[in-house]
PDB file of C-alpha atoms in Angstrom:
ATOM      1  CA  UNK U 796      -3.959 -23.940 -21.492  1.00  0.00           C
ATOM      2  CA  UNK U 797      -2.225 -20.535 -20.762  1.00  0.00           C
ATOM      3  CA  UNK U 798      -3.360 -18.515 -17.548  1.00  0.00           C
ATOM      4  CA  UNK U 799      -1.806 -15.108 -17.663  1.00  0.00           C
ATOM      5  CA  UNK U 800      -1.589 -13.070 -14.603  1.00  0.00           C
ATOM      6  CA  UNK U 801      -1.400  -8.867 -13.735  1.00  0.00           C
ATOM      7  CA  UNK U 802      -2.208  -6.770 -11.479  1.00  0.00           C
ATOM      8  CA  UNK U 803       0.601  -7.183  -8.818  1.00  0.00           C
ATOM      9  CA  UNK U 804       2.854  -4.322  -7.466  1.00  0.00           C
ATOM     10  CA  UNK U 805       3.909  -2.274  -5.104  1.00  0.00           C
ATOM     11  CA  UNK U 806       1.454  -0.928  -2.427  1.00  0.00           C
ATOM     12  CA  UNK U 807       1.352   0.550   1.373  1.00  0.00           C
ATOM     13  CA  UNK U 808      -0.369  -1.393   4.194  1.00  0.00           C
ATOM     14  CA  UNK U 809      -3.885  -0.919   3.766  1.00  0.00           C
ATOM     15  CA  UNK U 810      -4.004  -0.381   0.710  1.00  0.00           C
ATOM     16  CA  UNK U 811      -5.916  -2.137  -2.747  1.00  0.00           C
ATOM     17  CA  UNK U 812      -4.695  -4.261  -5.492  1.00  0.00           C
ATOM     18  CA  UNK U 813      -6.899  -6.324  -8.136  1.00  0.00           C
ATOM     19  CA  UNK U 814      -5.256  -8.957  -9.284  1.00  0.00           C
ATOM     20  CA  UNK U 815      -6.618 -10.384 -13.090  1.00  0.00           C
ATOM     21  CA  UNK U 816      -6.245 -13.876 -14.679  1.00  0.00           C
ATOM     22  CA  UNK U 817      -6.629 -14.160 -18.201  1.00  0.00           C
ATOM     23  CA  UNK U 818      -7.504 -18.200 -19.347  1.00  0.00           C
ATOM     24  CA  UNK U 819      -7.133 -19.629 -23.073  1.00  0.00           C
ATOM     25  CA  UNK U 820      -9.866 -21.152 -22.491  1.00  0.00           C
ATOM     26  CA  UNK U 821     -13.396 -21.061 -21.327  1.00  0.00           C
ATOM     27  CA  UNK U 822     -13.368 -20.882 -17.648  1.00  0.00           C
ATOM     28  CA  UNK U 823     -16.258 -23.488 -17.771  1.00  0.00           C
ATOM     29  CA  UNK U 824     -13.752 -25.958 -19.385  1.00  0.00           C
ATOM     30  CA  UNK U 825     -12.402 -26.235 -15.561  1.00  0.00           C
ATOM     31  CA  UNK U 826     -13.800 -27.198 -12.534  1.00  0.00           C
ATOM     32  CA  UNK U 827     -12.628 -24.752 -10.553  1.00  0.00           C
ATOM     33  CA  UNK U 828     -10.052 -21.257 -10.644  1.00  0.00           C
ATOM     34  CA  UNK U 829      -7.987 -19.713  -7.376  1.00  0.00           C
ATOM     35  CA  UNK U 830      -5.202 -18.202  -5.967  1.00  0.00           C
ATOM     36  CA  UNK U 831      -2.414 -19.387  -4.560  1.00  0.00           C
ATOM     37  CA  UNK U 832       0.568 -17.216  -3.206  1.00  0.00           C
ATOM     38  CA  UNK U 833       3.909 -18.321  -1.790  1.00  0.00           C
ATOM     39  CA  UNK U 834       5.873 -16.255   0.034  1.00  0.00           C
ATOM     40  CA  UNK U 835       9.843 -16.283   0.267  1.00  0.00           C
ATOM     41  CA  UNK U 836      11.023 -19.253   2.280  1.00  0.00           C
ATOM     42  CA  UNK U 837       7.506 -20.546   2.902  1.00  0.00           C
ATOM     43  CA  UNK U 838       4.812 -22.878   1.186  1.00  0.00           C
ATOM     44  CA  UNK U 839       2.494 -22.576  -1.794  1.00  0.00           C
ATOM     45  CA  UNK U 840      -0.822 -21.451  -0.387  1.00  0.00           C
ATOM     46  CA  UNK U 841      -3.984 -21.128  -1.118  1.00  0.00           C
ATOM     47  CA  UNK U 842      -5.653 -17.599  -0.976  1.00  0.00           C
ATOM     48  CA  UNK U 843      -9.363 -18.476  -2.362  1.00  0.00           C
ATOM     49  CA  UNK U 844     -10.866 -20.126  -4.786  1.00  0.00           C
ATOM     50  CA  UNK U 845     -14.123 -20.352  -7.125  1.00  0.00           C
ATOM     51  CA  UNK U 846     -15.613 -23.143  -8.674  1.00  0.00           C
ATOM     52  CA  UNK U 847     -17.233 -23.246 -12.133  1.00  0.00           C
ATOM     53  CA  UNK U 848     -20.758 -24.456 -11.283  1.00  0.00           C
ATOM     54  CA  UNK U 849     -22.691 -22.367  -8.965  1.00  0.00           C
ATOM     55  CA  UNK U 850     -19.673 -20.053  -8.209  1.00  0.00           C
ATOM     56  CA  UNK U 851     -19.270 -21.108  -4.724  1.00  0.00           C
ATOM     57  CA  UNK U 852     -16.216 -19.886  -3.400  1.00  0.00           C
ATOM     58  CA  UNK U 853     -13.381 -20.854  -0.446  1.00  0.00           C
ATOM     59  CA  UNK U 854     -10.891 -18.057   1.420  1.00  0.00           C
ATOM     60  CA  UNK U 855      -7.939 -18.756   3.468  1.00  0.00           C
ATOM     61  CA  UNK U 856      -8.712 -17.895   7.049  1.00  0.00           C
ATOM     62  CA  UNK U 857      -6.010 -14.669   6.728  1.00  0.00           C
ATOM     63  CA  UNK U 858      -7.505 -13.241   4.187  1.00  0.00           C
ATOM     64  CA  UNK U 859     -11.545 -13.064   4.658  1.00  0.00           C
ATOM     65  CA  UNK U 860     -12.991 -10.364   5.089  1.00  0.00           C
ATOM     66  CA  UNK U 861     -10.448  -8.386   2.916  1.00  0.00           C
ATOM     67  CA  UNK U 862     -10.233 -10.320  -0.523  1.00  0.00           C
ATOM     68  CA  UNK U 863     -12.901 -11.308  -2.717  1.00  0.00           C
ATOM     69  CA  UNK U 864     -12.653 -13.205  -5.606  1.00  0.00           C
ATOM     70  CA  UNK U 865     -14.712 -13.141  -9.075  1.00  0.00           C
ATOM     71  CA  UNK U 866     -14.808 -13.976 -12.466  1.00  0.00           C
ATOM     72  CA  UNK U 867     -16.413 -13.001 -15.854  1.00  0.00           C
ATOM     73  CA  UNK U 868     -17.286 -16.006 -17.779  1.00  0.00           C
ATOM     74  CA  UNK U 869     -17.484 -13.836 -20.808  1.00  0.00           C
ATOM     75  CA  UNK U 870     -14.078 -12.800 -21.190  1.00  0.00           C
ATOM     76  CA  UNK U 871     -12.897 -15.799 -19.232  1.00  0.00           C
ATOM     77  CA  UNK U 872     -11.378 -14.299 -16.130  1.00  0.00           C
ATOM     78  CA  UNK U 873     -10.680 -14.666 -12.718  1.00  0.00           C
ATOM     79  CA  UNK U 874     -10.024 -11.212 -10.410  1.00  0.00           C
ATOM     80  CA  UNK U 875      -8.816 -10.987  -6.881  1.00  0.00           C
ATOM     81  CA  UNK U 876      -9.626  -7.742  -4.992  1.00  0.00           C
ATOM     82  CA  UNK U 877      -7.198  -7.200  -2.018  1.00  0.00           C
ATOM     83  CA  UNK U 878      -8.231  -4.757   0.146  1.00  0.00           C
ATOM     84  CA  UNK U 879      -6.496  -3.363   3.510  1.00  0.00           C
ATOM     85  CA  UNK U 880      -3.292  -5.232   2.228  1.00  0.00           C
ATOM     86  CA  UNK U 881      -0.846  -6.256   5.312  1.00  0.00           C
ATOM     87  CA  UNK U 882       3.034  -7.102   4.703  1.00  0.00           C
ATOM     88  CA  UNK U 883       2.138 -10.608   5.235  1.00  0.00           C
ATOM     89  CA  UNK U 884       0.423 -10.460   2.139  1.00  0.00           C
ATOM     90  CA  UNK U 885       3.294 -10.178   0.279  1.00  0.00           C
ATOM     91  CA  UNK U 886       4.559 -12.591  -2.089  1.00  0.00           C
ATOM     92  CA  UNK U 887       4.364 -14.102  -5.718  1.00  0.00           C
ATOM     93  CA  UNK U 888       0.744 -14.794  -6.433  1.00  0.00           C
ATOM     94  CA  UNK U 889      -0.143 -17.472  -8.705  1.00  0.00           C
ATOM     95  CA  UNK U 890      -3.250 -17.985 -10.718  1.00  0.00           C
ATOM     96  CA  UNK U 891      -4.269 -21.680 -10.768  1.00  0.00           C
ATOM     97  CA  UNK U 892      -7.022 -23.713 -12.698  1.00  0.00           C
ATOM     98  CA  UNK U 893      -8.008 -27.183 -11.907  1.00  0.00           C
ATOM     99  CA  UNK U 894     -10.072 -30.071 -13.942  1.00  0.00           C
ATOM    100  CA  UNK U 895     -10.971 -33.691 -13.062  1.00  0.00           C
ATOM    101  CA  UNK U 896     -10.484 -35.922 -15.995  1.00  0.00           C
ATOM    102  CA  UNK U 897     -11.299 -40.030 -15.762  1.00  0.00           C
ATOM    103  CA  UNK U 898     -10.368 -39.317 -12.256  1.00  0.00           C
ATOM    104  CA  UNK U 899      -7.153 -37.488 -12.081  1.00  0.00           C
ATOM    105  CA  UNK U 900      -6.683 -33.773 -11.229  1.00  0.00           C
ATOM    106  CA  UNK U 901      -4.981 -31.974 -13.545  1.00  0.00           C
ATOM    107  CA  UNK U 902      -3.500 -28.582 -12.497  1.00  0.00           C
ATOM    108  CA  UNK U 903      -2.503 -25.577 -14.165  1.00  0.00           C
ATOM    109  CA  UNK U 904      -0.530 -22.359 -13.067  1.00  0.00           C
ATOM    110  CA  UNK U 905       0.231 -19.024 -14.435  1.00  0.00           C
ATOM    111  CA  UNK U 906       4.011 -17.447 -14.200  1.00  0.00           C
ATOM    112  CA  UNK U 907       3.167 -15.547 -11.344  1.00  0.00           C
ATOM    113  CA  UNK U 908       2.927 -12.253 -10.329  1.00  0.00           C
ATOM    114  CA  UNK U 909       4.653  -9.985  -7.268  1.00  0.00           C
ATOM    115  CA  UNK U 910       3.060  -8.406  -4.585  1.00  0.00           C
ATOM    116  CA  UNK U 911       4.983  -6.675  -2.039  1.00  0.00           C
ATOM    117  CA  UNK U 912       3.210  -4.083   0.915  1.00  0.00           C
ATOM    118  CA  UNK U 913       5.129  -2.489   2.256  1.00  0.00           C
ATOM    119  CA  UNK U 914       4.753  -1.171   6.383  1.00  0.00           C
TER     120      UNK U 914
END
């Protein structure tokens, strides 16, 4: 499974960015796709989320209102619109896709990809 990530860069506070992720694979092979971002010196955190049935989909309390994630099934993608960006939003962003086989959770992660805002 290869996730590839783009979309990151350099933007002023209040300002958009869509992150894409690209999967190998159909995004109905997992049971669910998100972002994560981690920030220098901090944890790995999760931004939002989306599952695979139904399309229900989870924020991080800092960032509703103002992102919105989506995906195209068809060209098996996941997108994260970032609107009114805020320095704290900056960090490396990683694309994530989860599955449940016999039990166990099985995670996989893109390389990552920087944003920075800038005040």
């Amino acid at each position: 499974v290869q996730l590839v990530e783009s979309g990151g860069g350099l933007v002023q506070a209040g300002g958009s960015l869509r992150l894409s992720c690209a999967a190998s694979g159909s995004t109905f092979s997992f049971n669910a796709m998100g972002w994560y971002r981690q920030a220098p010196g901090k944890q790995r955190e999760l931004v939002a989320d989306i599952t695979s049935i139904g399309g229900s989909t989870n924020y991080a309390d800092s960032v509703k209102g103002r992102f919105t994630i989506s995906r195209d099934n068809a060209k098996n993608t996941i997108y994260l619109q970032m609107n009114s960006l805020k320095p704290e939003d900056t960090a490396v962003y990683y694309c994530n896709a989860r599955k449940i086989i016999i039990a166990t959770l099985i995670n996989y992660w893109g390389q990552g990809t920087q944003v920075t805002v800038s005040s």
